[in-house]
Amino acid sequence: MSKILIRSGKLITASDIVEADILIEGEQIAEVGKGLKASDAEVIDASGKLVMPGGIDPHVHLDLPMFDTVSSDDHYTGGKAAAFGGTTTVMDFINQPDEGSFQSNLDAWHAKAEKASIDYAFHMNVTRIDDDILAEIPRLVDEGITTVKMFTAYNGRLRLQDGEIFKVMRVAAEHGMLPMVHAENGDVIDILVKEALVAGHTAPEWHALTRPAQGAADAVLRTAMLAAQAGSAVYIVHLNTAGGLDQIRYARGRGLPVMAETCPPYLFFSIDDLRGPDGAKWICSPPMRAKSDNVALWGGLEDGSIQTLGTDHCPFYFDGSRPIEYEGEMIAIPGKELGKDDFTKIPNGLPGVGDRLPVMWSQSVGKGLITPTQFVALTSTNVAKIFGLYPRKGCLMPGADADIAIWDPDRELTYGLAYSHHRTDYNLYEGWKLKGFPQKVFLRGHLIVDGDQWLGRRGMGKYLRCQPGAEVL
Ligand code: URP
Ligand code: ZN
Ligand code: ZN
């Protein structure tokens, strides 16, 4: 069995910072301690470096069909980009099939993910219910899926009615599963979008103007209270508003098991970014809001009202008519240009899976806004705990998978497309000066990123079965 000794690094976990060695045997961490000896191990000197559990991104959309195209990273390219940013596990969403049981899309997503380059788990979207579907939800647990995502928006497509959400939550709670909710007000959005188009408002900023922030606050509170009535915990995905955060605090303050994720763009960008000539680059749902929302969400990370940082990685080219080079091939995939005359036709989603850790390290820990241990909790440990992957993932303990990022806190770069590895033609953080990057990244003991070198392989990612009855944080 191969052995690797990572010597003299500063280990950062969700609870501690300690100087110690890590011995990896095969795919797992075998020992953690000071002065470890293993004469037959390959030794990696990590002095002056930080050693963290590989990042876990709770929210990505790889190879996702949307409008007349598909998100431009698949399970190979998205995993590779993630790894360069220090992330070793992603959680992807399966669409519910338009008819029949979940099975056809379970099979389809497993087939797509055969090329995965890092480990992955699945969430299931539930966008249509009847008695058969309700009966089938608990069987997802046998498939390793313990989460169901529902939508209070996208009327006529993805949305469930409140009573339907309540029914799904009740089934989920009975079986140790966790409902996840995309919380916006679908009825109001529907009306405002129709009115905007009639009035000839087709520019990207109308994407945000037709999805008012109050609708997110209303939907977060409604979701929290539906969960309370169903006796269920709930996880709000991609929280983007101060008002939504207020409702999370209100619910948690009353002891309700309500958790929330936010994503880096909601901490940095606002509707102003949609107003530029390249505004479509920032189009995703829910949308960028006001600078005051950015500030409030930072507060939610600092005080623990928000438990995870995901990305909602769902990239599209800005100009998909122009091919870009990817691993020696020229590739064009239709993207944001599909909506150049109509904001409702711009594919919704942003790149970010590889940006998450370097951008957040620099902007949060680097600026003293959160501590290194909070950083690890938000980007790895809490995710593993909430989704039933802990302690296999999300920690540096004997027996855990040896998913490890050796981090160089002194490496400085002007970040952007030239450094990030997403398969798309733009980066949201173009020109940002960042400090602190992964130097080496291990996936289950295999070195997959070494500096600027990619050593990972198509198909080396493993499917992870999430355990039901996971922690509520
Ligand atoms: O715009 C986004 N976020 N696209 C992905 C789908 C979703 O609602 O998460
Ligand atoms: Zn969503
Ligand atoms: Zn999403």
Tab-separated table of C-alpha atoms and ligand atoms in Angstrom:
chain	number	residue	atom	x	y	z
A	1	MET	CA	0.000	0.000	0.000
A	2	SER	CA	1.384	3.443	-0.910
A	3	LYS	CA	2.289	5.715	2.010
A	4	ILE	CA	2.670	9.482	2.045
A	5	LEU	CA	3.839	11.486	5.042
A	6	ILE	CA	2.873	15.155	4.979
A	7	ARG	CA	5.320	16.623	7.444
A	8	SER	CA	5.238	19.770	9.602
A	9	GLY	CA	2.230	21.518	8.103
A	10	LYS	CA	-0.123	23.756	10.044
A	11	LEU	CA	-3.352	21.740	10.102
A	12	ILE	CA	-6.542	23.755	9.939
A	13	THR	CA	-9.768	22.028	10.838
A	14	ALA	CA	-13.211	23.328	11.726
A	15	SER	CA	-12.194	23.447	15.377
A	16	ASP	CA	-8.384	23.744	15.693
A	17	ILE	CA	-5.136	24.947	14.241
A	18	VAL	CA	-2.231	22.657	15.147
A	19	GLU	CA	1.210	21.884	13.790
A	20	ALA	CA	1.273	18.160	12.994
A	21	ASP	CA	2.102	15.468	10.433
A	22	ILE	CA	-0.386	13.392	8.482
A	23	LEU	CA	0.341	9.837	7.386
A	24	ILE	CA	-1.696	8.642	4.409
A	25	GLU	CA	-1.908	4.921	3.739
A	26	GLY	CA	-3.586	4.039	0.473
A	27	GLU	CA	-6.680	6.209	0.159
A	28	GLN	CA	-7.180	7.073	3.836
A	29	ILE	CA	-5.601	9.113	6.573
A	30	ALA	CA	-3.877	6.588	8.855
A	31	GLU	CA	-2.395	8.825	11.552
A	32	VAL	CA	-2.265	12.453	12.607
A	33	GLY	CA	0.301	13.632	15.148
A	34	LYS	CA	3.637	15.242	15.832
A	35	GLY	CA	6.869	13.550	14.770
A	36	LEU	CA	5.235	10.661	12.892
A	37	LYS	CA	7.684	8.110	11.476
A	38	ALA	CA	7.195	5.946	8.389
A	39	SER	CA	10.475	4.986	6.752
A	40	ASP	CA	8.708	3.544	3.712
A	41	ALA	CA	6.575	6.662	3.054
A	42	GLU	CA	7.129	9.352	0.455
A	43	VAL	CA	7.716	12.517	2.497
A	44	ILE	CA	6.192	15.873	1.574
A	45	ASP	CA	7.561	18.817	3.503
A	46	ALA	CA	4.663	21.136	4.315
A	47	SER	CA	6.517	23.497	6.629
A	48	GLY	CA	5.286	27.046	6.147
A	49	LYS	CA	2.135	25.691	4.502
A	50	LEU	CA	-1.420	25.156	5.708
A	51	VAL	CA	-3.075	21.758	5.457
A	52	MET	CA	-6.865	21.617	5.158
A	53	PRO	CA	-9.496	19.019	4.336
A	54	GLY	CA	-10.395	19.129	0.633
A	55	GLY	CA	-13.257	21.494	-0.052
A	56	ILE	CA	-16.772	20.125	-0.508
A	57	ASP	CA	-19.066	22.127	-2.743
A	58	PRO	CA	-22.675	21.379	-1.791
A	59	HIS	CA	-24.177	22.899	-4.932
A	60	VAL	CA	-23.065	22.418	-8.548
A	61	HIS	CA	-24.804	21.814	-11.876
A	62	LEU	CA	-22.562	19.857	-14.237
A	63	ASP	CA	-23.642	18.993	-17.768
A	64	LEU	CA	-27.079	20.452	-16.962
A	65	PRO	CA	-29.462	20.960	-19.890
A	66	MET	CA	-30.915	24.482	-19.747
A	67	PHE	CA	-32.927	26.354	-22.358
A	68	ASP	CA	-31.330	25.393	-25.694
A	69	THR	CA	-27.921	24.509	-24.314
A	70	VAL	CA	-26.105	22.775	-21.482
A	71	SER	CA	-23.885	24.020	-18.642
A	72	SER	CA	-20.410	24.076	-20.097
A	73	ASP	CA	-18.557	22.083	-17.421
A	74	ASP	CA	-19.193	18.371	-17.236
A	75	HIS	CA	-18.234	15.983	-14.446
A	76	TYR	CA	-14.676	15.763	-15.744
A	77	THR	CA	-13.968	19.428	-16.526
A	78	GLY	CA	-15.896	20.766	-13.521
A	79	GLY	CA	-14.104	18.380	-11.184
A	80	LYS	CA	-10.743	19.393	-12.599
A	81	ALA	CA	-11.532	23.090	-12.101
A	82	ALA	CA	-12.740	22.345	-8.580
A	83	ALA	CA	-9.538	20.479	-7.767
A	84	PHE	CA	-7.322	23.348	-8.917
A	85	GLY	CA	-9.203	25.446	-6.379
A	86	GLY	CA	-8.732	22.897	-3.566
A	87	THR	CA	-12.166	21.230	-3.767
A	88	THR	CA	-12.267	17.432	-3.901
A	89	THR	CA	-16.008	16.662	-3.638
A	90	VAL	CA	-18.997	18.185	-5.387
A	91	MET	CA	-22.721	17.640	-4.918
A	92	ASP	CA	-24.681	17.764	-8.176
A	93	PHE	CA	-28.453	18.008	-8.748
A	94	ILE	CA	-30.439	15.425	-10.718
A	95	ASN	CA	-33.479	16.694	-12.619
A	96	GLN	CA	-36.705	14.849	-11.942
A	97	PRO	CA	-37.848	13.197	-15.195
A	98	ASP	CA	-40.894	14.858	-16.836
A	99	GLU	CA	-42.882	11.672	-16.295
A	100	GLY	CA	-42.635	8.382	-14.453
A	101	SER	CA	-40.269	7.517	-11.659
A	102	PHE	CA	-36.903	9.014	-10.716
A	103	GLN	CA	-35.065	6.031	-12.156
A	104	SER	CA	-34.430	7.150	-15.741
A	105	ASN	CA	-32.636	10.315	-14.636
A	106	LEU	CA	-30.838	8.537	-11.805
A	107	ASP	CA	-29.393	6.281	-14.490
A	108	ALA	CA	-28.714	9.213	-16.815
A	109	TRP	CA	-26.828	11.198	-14.137
A	110	HIS	CA	-24.795	8.181	-13.056
A	111	ALA	CA	-23.850	7.652	-16.701
A	112	LYS	CA	-22.847	11.311	-17.153
A	113	ALA	CA	-20.774	11.177	-13.968
A	114	GLU	CA	-18.748	8.153	-15.035
A	115	LYS	CA	-16.146	10.627	-16.286
A	116	ALA	CA	-15.969	12.445	-12.919
A	117	SER	CA	-12.493	13.532	-11.931
A	118	ILE	CA	-13.274	14.108	-8.230
A	119	ASP	CA	-15.711	12.507	-5.787
A	120	TYR	CA	-19.376	13.403	-6.082
A	121	ALA	CA	-22.796	12.924	-4.514
A	122	PHE	CA	-26.264	13.745	-5.776
A	123	HIS	CA	-29.303	15.723	-4.658
A	124	MET	CA	-32.677	15.015	-6.336
A	125	ASN	CA	-34.879	17.842	-7.640
A	126	VAL	CA	-38.552	17.231	-6.910
A	127	THR	CA	-40.571	19.341	-9.317
A	128	ARG	CA	-43.746	17.264	-9.701
A	129	ILE	CA	-45.482	15.030	-7.186
A	130	ASP	CA	-48.240	12.443	-7.025
A	131	ASP	CA	-48.783	9.492	-4.689
A	132	ASP	CA	-46.277	7.338	-6.599
A	133	ILE	CA	-43.556	9.965	-6.344
A	134	LEU	CA	-44.222	10.485	-2.634
A	135	ALA	CA	-43.886	6.740	-2.130
A	136	GLU	CA	-40.685	6.670	-4.142
A	137	ILE	CA	-38.876	9.474	-2.279
A	138	PRO	CA	-37.784	7.279	0.679
A	139	ARG	CA	-36.275	4.773	-1.766
A	140	LEU	CA	-33.783	7.448	-2.833
A	141	VAL	CA	-32.032	6.776	0.482
A	142	ASP	CA	-31.136	3.280	-0.789
A	143	GLU	CA	-29.563	5.008	-3.799
A	144	GLY	CA	-27.405	7.160	-1.501
A	145	ILE	CA	-29.507	10.286	-2.028
A	146	THR	CA	-30.857	11.881	1.153
A	147	THR	CA	-31.769	15.349	-0.117
A	148	VAL	CA	-34.650	16.665	-2.215
A	149	LYS	CA	-34.561	20.148	-3.727
A	150	MET	CA	-37.815	22.005	-4.299
A	151	PHE	CA	-38.598	25.383	-5.858
A	152	THR	CA	-41.073	28.085	-4.833
A	153	ALA	CA	-40.425	29.784	-8.187
A	154	TYR	CA	-40.318	28.861	-11.913
A	155	ASN	CA	-44.126	28.611	-12.183
A	156	GLY	CA	-45.342	25.996	-14.628
A	157	ARG	CA	-41.914	24.359	-14.822
A	158	LEU	CA	-40.173	23.481	-11.582
A	159	ARG	CA	-42.360	24.996	-8.867
A	160	LEU	CA	-44.299	22.997	-6.305
A	161	GLN	CA	-47.266	24.510	-4.456
A	162	ASP	CA	-46.962	25.061	-0.702
A	163	GLY	CA	-49.117	22.023	0.109
A	164	GLU	CA	-46.963	19.867	-2.144
A	165	ILE	CA	-43.777	21.147	-0.493
A	166	PHE	CA	-45.344	20.360	2.885
A	167	LYS	CA	-46.113	16.784	1.769
A	168	VAL	CA	-42.561	16.200	0.502
A	169	MET	CA	-41.087	17.662	3.684
A	170	ARG	CA	-43.204	15.348	5.818
A	171	VAL	CA	-42.025	12.265	3.907
A	172	ALA	CA	-38.434	13.492	4.003
A	173	ALA	CA	-38.530	14.051	7.762
A	174	GLU	CA	-39.917	10.565	8.362
A	175	HIS	CA	-36.933	9.039	6.581
A	176	GLY	CA	-34.066	11.175	7.834
A	177	MET	CA	-33.843	13.111	4.574
A	178	LEU	CA	-33.218	16.832	4.214
A	179	PRO	CA	-35.396	19.099	2.030
A	180	MET	CA	-33.577	21.915	0.237
A	181	VAL	CA	-35.510	24.902	-1.078
A	182	HIS	CA	-34.910	27.518	-3.765
A	183	ALA	CA	-36.878	30.366	-2.194
A	184	GLU	CA	-38.297	33.131	-4.398
A	185	ASN	CA	-41.881	34.255	-5.051
A	186	GLY	CA	-42.809	32.552	-8.329
A	187	ASP	CA	-46.225	34.244	-8.708
A	188	VAL	CA	-44.836	37.773	-8.466
A	189	ILE	CA	-41.916	36.927	-10.774
A	190	ASP	CA	-44.323	35.565	-13.376
A	191	ILE	CA	-46.376	38.769	-13.429
A	192	LEU	CA	-43.371	41.103	-13.460
A	193	VAL	CA	-41.578	39.214	-16.229
A	194	LYS	CA	-44.652	39.355	-18.496
A	195	GLU	CA	-45.081	43.087	-17.813
A	196	ALA	CA	-41.396	43.834	-18.418
A	197	LEU	CA	-41.422	42.093	-21.790
A	198	VAL	CA	-44.613	43.873	-22.883
A	199	ALA	CA	-42.935	47.175	-21.950
A	200	GLY	CA	-39.889	46.228	-24.053
A	201	HIS	CA	-37.510	45.838	-21.107
A	202	THR	CA	-35.162	43.148	-22.358
A	203	ALA	CA	-31.769	44.073	-20.822
A	204	PRO	CA	-30.070	41.849	-18.202
A	205	GLU	CA	-30.837	44.166	-15.247
A	206	TRP	CA	-34.528	43.269	-15.716
A	207	HIS	CA	-33.686	39.767	-14.615
A	208	ALA	CA	-33.103	41.198	-11.116
A	209	LEU	CA	-35.835	43.844	-11.321
A	210	THR	CA	-38.471	41.177	-12.032
A	211	ARG	CA	-37.418	39.047	-9.045
A	212	PRO	CA	-37.827	41.423	-6.073
A	213	ALA	CA	-35.784	40.807	-2.936
A	214	GLN	CA	-38.936	40.878	-0.787
A	215	GLY	CA	-40.097	37.745	-2.603
A	216	ALA	CA	-37.028	35.897	-1.376
A	217	ALA	CA	-37.672	36.999	2.221
A	218	ASP	CA	-41.300	35.931	1.960
A	219	ALA	CA	-40.382	32.557	0.471
A	220	VAL	CA	-37.659	31.849	3.051
A	221	LEU	CA	-40.074	32.493	5.922
A	222	ARG	CA	-42.845	30.470	4.258
A	223	THR	CA	-40.417	27.597	3.685
A	224	ALA	CA	-39.179	27.682	7.276
A	225	MET	CA	-42.731	27.606	8.590
A	226	LEU	CA	-43.806	24.849	6.198
A	227	ALA	CA	-40.871	22.803	7.480
A	228	ALA	CA	-41.907	23.503	11.075
A	229	GLN	CA	-45.437	22.284	10.324
A	230	ALA	CA	-44.069	19.183	8.600
A	231	GLY	CA	-41.708	18.450	11.495
A	232	SER	CA	-38.748	18.715	9.141
A	233	ALA	CA	-35.399	20.465	8.988
A	234	VAL	CA	-34.787	22.536	5.867
A	235	TYR	CA	-31.773	23.909	3.997
A	236	ILE	CA	-32.205	27.113	2.007
A	237	VAL	CA	-29.969	27.049	-1.066
A	238	HIS	CA	-28.179	30.094	-2.480
A	239	LEU	CA	-29.427	32.654	0.074
A	240	ASN	CA	-28.935	36.066	-1.543
A	241	THR	CA	-30.814	38.688	0.467
A	242	ALA	CA	-30.615	40.493	3.790
A	243	GLY	CA	-34.378	39.948	4.155
A	244	GLY	CA	-33.997	36.203	3.641
A	245	LEU	CA	-31.236	36.152	6.239
A	246	ASP	CA	-33.496	37.995	8.703
A	247	GLN	CA	-36.032	35.193	8.298
A	248	ILE	CA	-33.366	32.540	8.830
A	249	ARG	CA	-32.360	34.285	12.052
A	250	TYR	CA	-35.991	34.574	13.112
A	251	ALA	CA	-36.563	30.833	12.587
A	252	ARG	CA	-33.286	29.729	14.158
A	253	GLY	CA	-33.902	32.107	17.054
A	254	ARG	CA	-37.050	30.098	17.783
A	255	GLY	CA	-35.141	26.834	17.731
A	256	LEU	CA	-36.302	25.740	14.267
A	257	PRO	CA	-33.882	23.519	12.318
A	258	VAL	CA	-33.384	25.887	9.389
A	259	MET	CA	-30.010	26.050	7.668
A	260	ALA	CA	-28.696	28.181	4.822
A	261	GLU	CA	-26.042	28.282	2.149
A	262	THR	CA	-24.802	31.356	0.359
A	263	CYS	CA	-22.488	31.622	-2.634
A	264	PRO	CA	-19.491	33.943	-3.186
A	265	PRO	CA	-21.066	36.120	-5.932
A	266	TYR	CA	-23.816	37.214	-3.512
A	267	LEU	CA	-21.098	38.549	-1.210
A	268	PHE	CA	-19.318	40.628	-3.857
A	269	PHE	CA	-21.619	41.632	-6.713
A	270	SER	CA	-24.841	43.585	-7.089
A	271	ILE	CA	-27.471	44.571	-9.647
A	272	ASP	CA	-24.976	47.227	-10.814
A	273	ASP	CA	-22.948	44.429	-12.384
A	274	LEU	CA	-25.960	43.478	-14.519
A	275	ARG	CA	-26.099	47.011	-15.892
A	276	GLY	CA	-22.797	46.883	-17.802
A	277	PRO	CA	-22.457	45.799	-21.442
A	278	ASP	CA	-21.461	42.335	-20.235
A	279	GLY	CA	-24.230	42.154	-17.610
A	280	ALA	CA	-25.321	38.708	-18.829
A	281	LYS	CA	-22.163	37.287	-17.226
A	282	TRP	CA	-23.817	37.773	-13.814
A	283	ILE	CA	-27.224	36.305	-14.675
A	284	CYS	CA	-28.246	33.531	-12.340
A	285	SER	CA	-31.249	32.807	-10.137
A	286	PRO	CA	-31.755	34.119	-7.591
A	287	PRO	CA	-30.120	37.302	-8.910
A	288	MET	CA	-27.458	39.702	-7.684
A	289	ARG	CA	-29.033	42.179	-5.283
A	290	ALA	CA	-27.900	45.387	-3.527
A	291	LYS	CA	-24.581	46.170	-1.844
A	292	SER	CA	-26.466	46.210	1.468
A	293	ASP	CA	-27.360	42.553	0.847
A	294	ASN	CA	-23.653	41.743	0.343
A	295	VAL	CA	-22.865	43.310	3.711
A	296	ALA	CA	-25.692	41.511	5.501
A	297	LEU	CA	-24.680	38.103	4.114
A	298	TRP	CA	-21.120	38.602	5.376
A	299	GLY	CA	-22.683	39.096	8.800
A	300	GLY	CA	-24.528	35.796	8.407
A	301	LEU	CA	-21.271	33.970	7.713
A	302	GLU	CA	-19.547	35.603	10.656
A	303	ASP	CA	-22.247	34.834	13.225
A	304	GLY	CA	-23.037	31.310	12.014
A	305	SER	CA	-26.571	32.020	10.748
A	306	ILE	CA	-25.296	30.699	7.391
A	307	GLN	CA	-23.632	27.295	7.669
A	308	THR	CA	-22.197	26.631	4.210
A	309	LEU	CA	-20.613	28.315	1.228
A	310	GLY	CA	-21.540	26.640	-2.034
A	311	THR	CA	-21.126	27.931	-5.552
A	312	ASP	CA	-24.226	26.959	-7.549
A	313	HIS	CA	-21.577	26.434	-10.254
A	314	CYS	CA	-23.549	26.356	-13.500
A	315	PRO	CA	-21.292	27.946	-16.115
A	316	PHE	CA	-22.169	29.132	-19.593
A	317	TYR	CA	-19.942	30.855	-22.108
A	318	PHE	CA	-20.454	34.596	-22.411
A	319	ASP	CA	-20.136	34.176	-26.178
A	320	GLY	CA	-20.738	30.556	-27.048
A	321	SER	CA	-20.378	31.221	-30.767
A	322	ARG	CA	-16.601	31.459	-30.282
A	323	PRO	CA	-14.722	28.271	-29.483
A	324	ILE	CA	-12.141	28.199	-26.701
A	325	GLU	CA	-9.255	25.783	-26.368
A	326	TYR	CA	-9.730	23.075	-23.762
A	327	GLU	CA	-7.106	20.326	-23.407
A	328	GLY	CA	-5.959	20.901	-26.985
A	329	GLU	CA	-9.424	20.922	-28.549
A	330	MET	CA	-11.426	23.916	-29.760
A	331	ILE	CA	-14.857	23.794	-28.102
A	332	ALA	CA	-17.871	26.103	-28.451
A	333	ILE	CA	-21.036	25.624	-26.397
A	334	PRO	CA	-23.985	28.032	-26.795
A	335	GLY	CA	-24.182	30.362	-23.798
A	336	LYS	CA	-25.331	33.759	-22.624
A	337	GLU	CA	-25.566	35.136	-26.193
A	338	LEU	CA	-28.806	33.140	-26.540
A	339	GLY	CA	-30.462	35.942	-24.578
A	340	LYS	CA	-28.824	38.965	-26.164
A	341	ASP	CA	-32.252	40.393	-27.117
A	342	ASP	CA	-34.265	39.022	-24.186
A	343	PHE	CA	-33.100	38.551	-20.599
A	344	THR	CA	-35.497	35.618	-20.123
A	345	LYS	CA	-33.513	33.613	-22.672
A	346	ILE	CA	-30.107	34.080	-21.009
A	347	PRO	CA	-29.096	30.718	-19.514
A	348	ASN	CA	-29.137	31.139	-15.712
A	349	GLY	CA	-25.925	30.302	-13.925
A	350	LEU	CA	-22.359	31.311	-13.130
A	351	PRO	CA	-18.938	29.678	-13.056
A	352	GLY	CA	-17.344	29.394	-9.602
A	353	VAL	CA	-16.472	25.899	-8.368
A	354	GLY	CA	-12.727	26.503	-8.765
A	355	ASP	CA	-12.845	30.115	-7.582
A	356	ARG	CA	-14.595	29.407	-4.283
A	357	LEU	CA	-11.676	28.633	-1.987
A	358	PRO	CA	-8.989	31.002	-3.326
A	359	VAL	CA	-11.414	33.926	-3.650
A	360	MET	CA	-12.971	33.335	-0.239
A	361	TRP	CA	-9.643	32.738	1.508
A	362	SER	CA	-8.280	36.063	0.284
A	363	GLN	CA	-11.451	38.042	0.817
A	364	SER	CA	-12.534	36.573	4.143
A	365	VAL	CA	-9.610	35.143	6.123
A	366	GLY	CA	-7.185	37.506	4.347
A	367	LYS	CA	-9.241	40.497	5.489
A	368	GLY	CA	-9.890	39.206	8.991
A	369	LEU	CA	-13.637	38.761	8.389
A	370	ILE	CA	-13.753	35.097	9.343
A	371	THR	CA	-11.208	32.820	10.975
A	372	PRO	CA	-9.355	29.979	9.217
A	373	THR	CA	-11.359	27.428	11.235
A	374	GLN	CA	-14.637	29.076	10.197
A	375	PHE	CA	-13.396	28.951	6.606
A	376	VAL	CA	-12.872	25.176	6.818
A	377	ALA	CA	-16.229	24.709	8.526
A	378	LEU	CA	-18.111	26.687	5.874
A	379	THR	CA	-16.399	25.178	2.855
A	380	SER	CA	-15.933	21.568	3.926
A	381	THR	CA	-16.771	20.231	7.407
A	382	ASN	CA	-20.270	21.668	7.785
A	383	VAL	CA	-21.179	20.464	4.314
A	384	ALA	CA	-20.034	16.929	5.126
A	385	LYS	CA	-21.983	16.975	8.391
A	386	ILE	CA	-25.234	18.386	6.992
A	387	PHE	CA	-25.301	16.009	4.019
A	388	GLY	CA	-24.281	12.784	5.737
A	389	LEU	CA	-20.744	12.509	4.392
A	390	TYR	CA	-18.977	13.033	7.729
A	391	PRO	CA	-16.489	11.764	8.947
A	392	ARG	CA	-15.509	10.099	5.674
A	393	LYS	CA	-15.220	13.596	4.198
A	394	GLY	CA	-14.663	17.059	5.638
A	395	CYS	CA	-12.035	16.325	8.271
A	396	LEU	CA	-8.402	15.370	8.850
A	397	MET	CA	-8.932	12.371	11.123
A	398	PRO	CA	-7.649	8.804	10.979
A	399	GLY	CA	-10.045	6.748	8.865
A	400	ALA	CA	-11.209	9.697	6.756
A	401	ASP	CA	-10.574	9.776	3.024
A	402	ALA	CA	-7.237	11.467	2.407
A	403	ASP	CA	-8.760	14.479	0.621
A	404	ILE	CA	-6.272	17.179	1.476
A	405	ALA	CA	-5.331	20.622	0.204
A	406	ILE	CA	-1.837	21.832	1.049
A	407	TRP	CA	-2.274	25.559	0.929
A	408	ASP	CA	0.372	28.172	0.201
A	409	PRO	CA	-0.771	31.233	2.146
A	410	ASP	CA	1.907	33.416	0.521
A	411	ARG	CA	1.243	32.778	-3.152
A	412	GLU	CA	-0.104	35.948	-4.778
A	413	LEU	CA	-1.712	36.146	-8.185
A	414	THR	CA	-3.726	38.432	-10.353
A	415	TYR	CA	-6.642	36.049	-10.768
A	416	GLY	CA	-8.934	35.488	-13.723
A	417	LEU	CA	-9.606	33.321	-16.750
A	418	ALA	CA	-5.934	32.605	-17.383
A	419	TYR	CA	-5.598	30.938	-13.985
A	420	SER	CA	-9.038	29.414	-13.350
A	421	HIS	CA	-9.749	26.088	-15.056
A	422	HIS	CA	-13.477	26.277	-15.743
A	423	ARG	CA	-14.521	25.383	-19.275
A	424	THR	CA	-15.910	28.779	-20.113
A	425	ASP	CA	-14.714	32.025	-21.649
A	426	TYR	CA	-14.879	34.400	-18.672
A	427	ASN	CA	-14.220	34.650	-14.978
A	428	LEU	CA	-16.179	36.830	-12.548
A	429	TYR	CA	-13.051	37.743	-10.564
A	430	GLU	CA	-10.966	38.911	-13.524
A	431	GLY	CA	-8.048	41.057	-12.369
A	432	TRP	CA	-8.616	40.494	-8.631
A	433	LYS	CA	-5.417	40.318	-6.583
A	434	LEU	CA	-5.625	37.175	-4.490
A	435	LYS	CA	-3.248	35.767	-1.902
A	436	GLY	CA	-3.367	32.127	-0.797
A	437	PHE	CA	-3.771	29.183	-3.183
A	438	PRO	CA	-3.672	25.412	-3.057
A	439	GLN	CA	-0.211	24.079	-3.811
A	440	LYS	CA	-0.935	20.339	-3.785
A	441	VAL	CA	-4.324	18.643	-3.743
A	442	PHE	CA	-4.922	15.000	-2.855
A	443	LEU	CA	-8.055	13.039	-3.688
A	444	ARG	CA	-8.193	9.887	-1.550
A	445	GLY	CA	-4.416	9.904	-1.288
A	446	HIS	CA	-3.825	10.488	-5.020
A	447	LEU	CA	-2.004	13.700	-5.864
A	448	ILE	CA	-4.269	15.289	-8.487
A	449	VAL	CA	-2.967	18.871	-8.512
A	450	ASP	CA	0.691	19.742	-8.065
A	451	GLY	CA	1.231	23.481	-8.495
A	452	ASP	CA	0.015	24.236	-12.008
A	453	GLN	CA	0.106	20.594	-13.068
A	454	TRP	CA	-2.999	18.421	-13.474
A	455	LEU	CA	-2.364	14.817	-12.467
A	456	GLY	CA	-5.998	13.742	-12.118
A	457	ARG	CA	-7.825	11.474	-14.525
A	458	ARG	CA	-11.206	11.160	-16.148
A	459	GLY	CA	-13.239	8.615	-14.182
A	460	MET	CA	-11.218	8.638	-10.976
A	461	GLY	CA	-14.011	10.340	-8.996
A	462	LYS	CA	-16.127	7.997	-6.881
A	463	TYR	CA	-19.847	8.185	-6.201
A	464	LEU	CA	-20.546	8.967	-2.533
A	465	ARG	CA	-23.648	7.658	-0.779
A	466	CYS	CA	-24.999	10.183	1.685
A	467	GLN	CA	-26.206	8.807	5.024
A	468	PRO	CA	-29.702	9.709	6.255
A	469	GLY	CA	-30.312	11.257	9.668
A	470	ALA	CA	-27.419	13.674	9.285
A	471	GLU	CA	-26.663	16.559	11.641
A	472	VAL	CA	-28.586	19.796	11.768
A	473	LEU	CA	-26.186	22.659	12.419
B	1	URP	O1	-29.074	30.316	-12.019
B	1	URP	C1	-28.916	29.237	-11.486
B	1	URP	N1	-28.628	29.183	-10.212
B	1	URP	N2	-29.030	28.098	-12.156
B	1	URP	C2	-29.044	26.812	-11.586
B	1	URP	C3	-30.394	26.378	-11.094
B	1	URP	C4	-30.705	26.757	-9.654
B	1	URP	O2	-31.790	27.262	-9.408
B	1	URP	O3	-29.918	26.513	-8.755
B	2	ZN	ZN	-31.878	27.073	-7.213
B	3	ZN	ZN	-28.441	25.609	-8.294
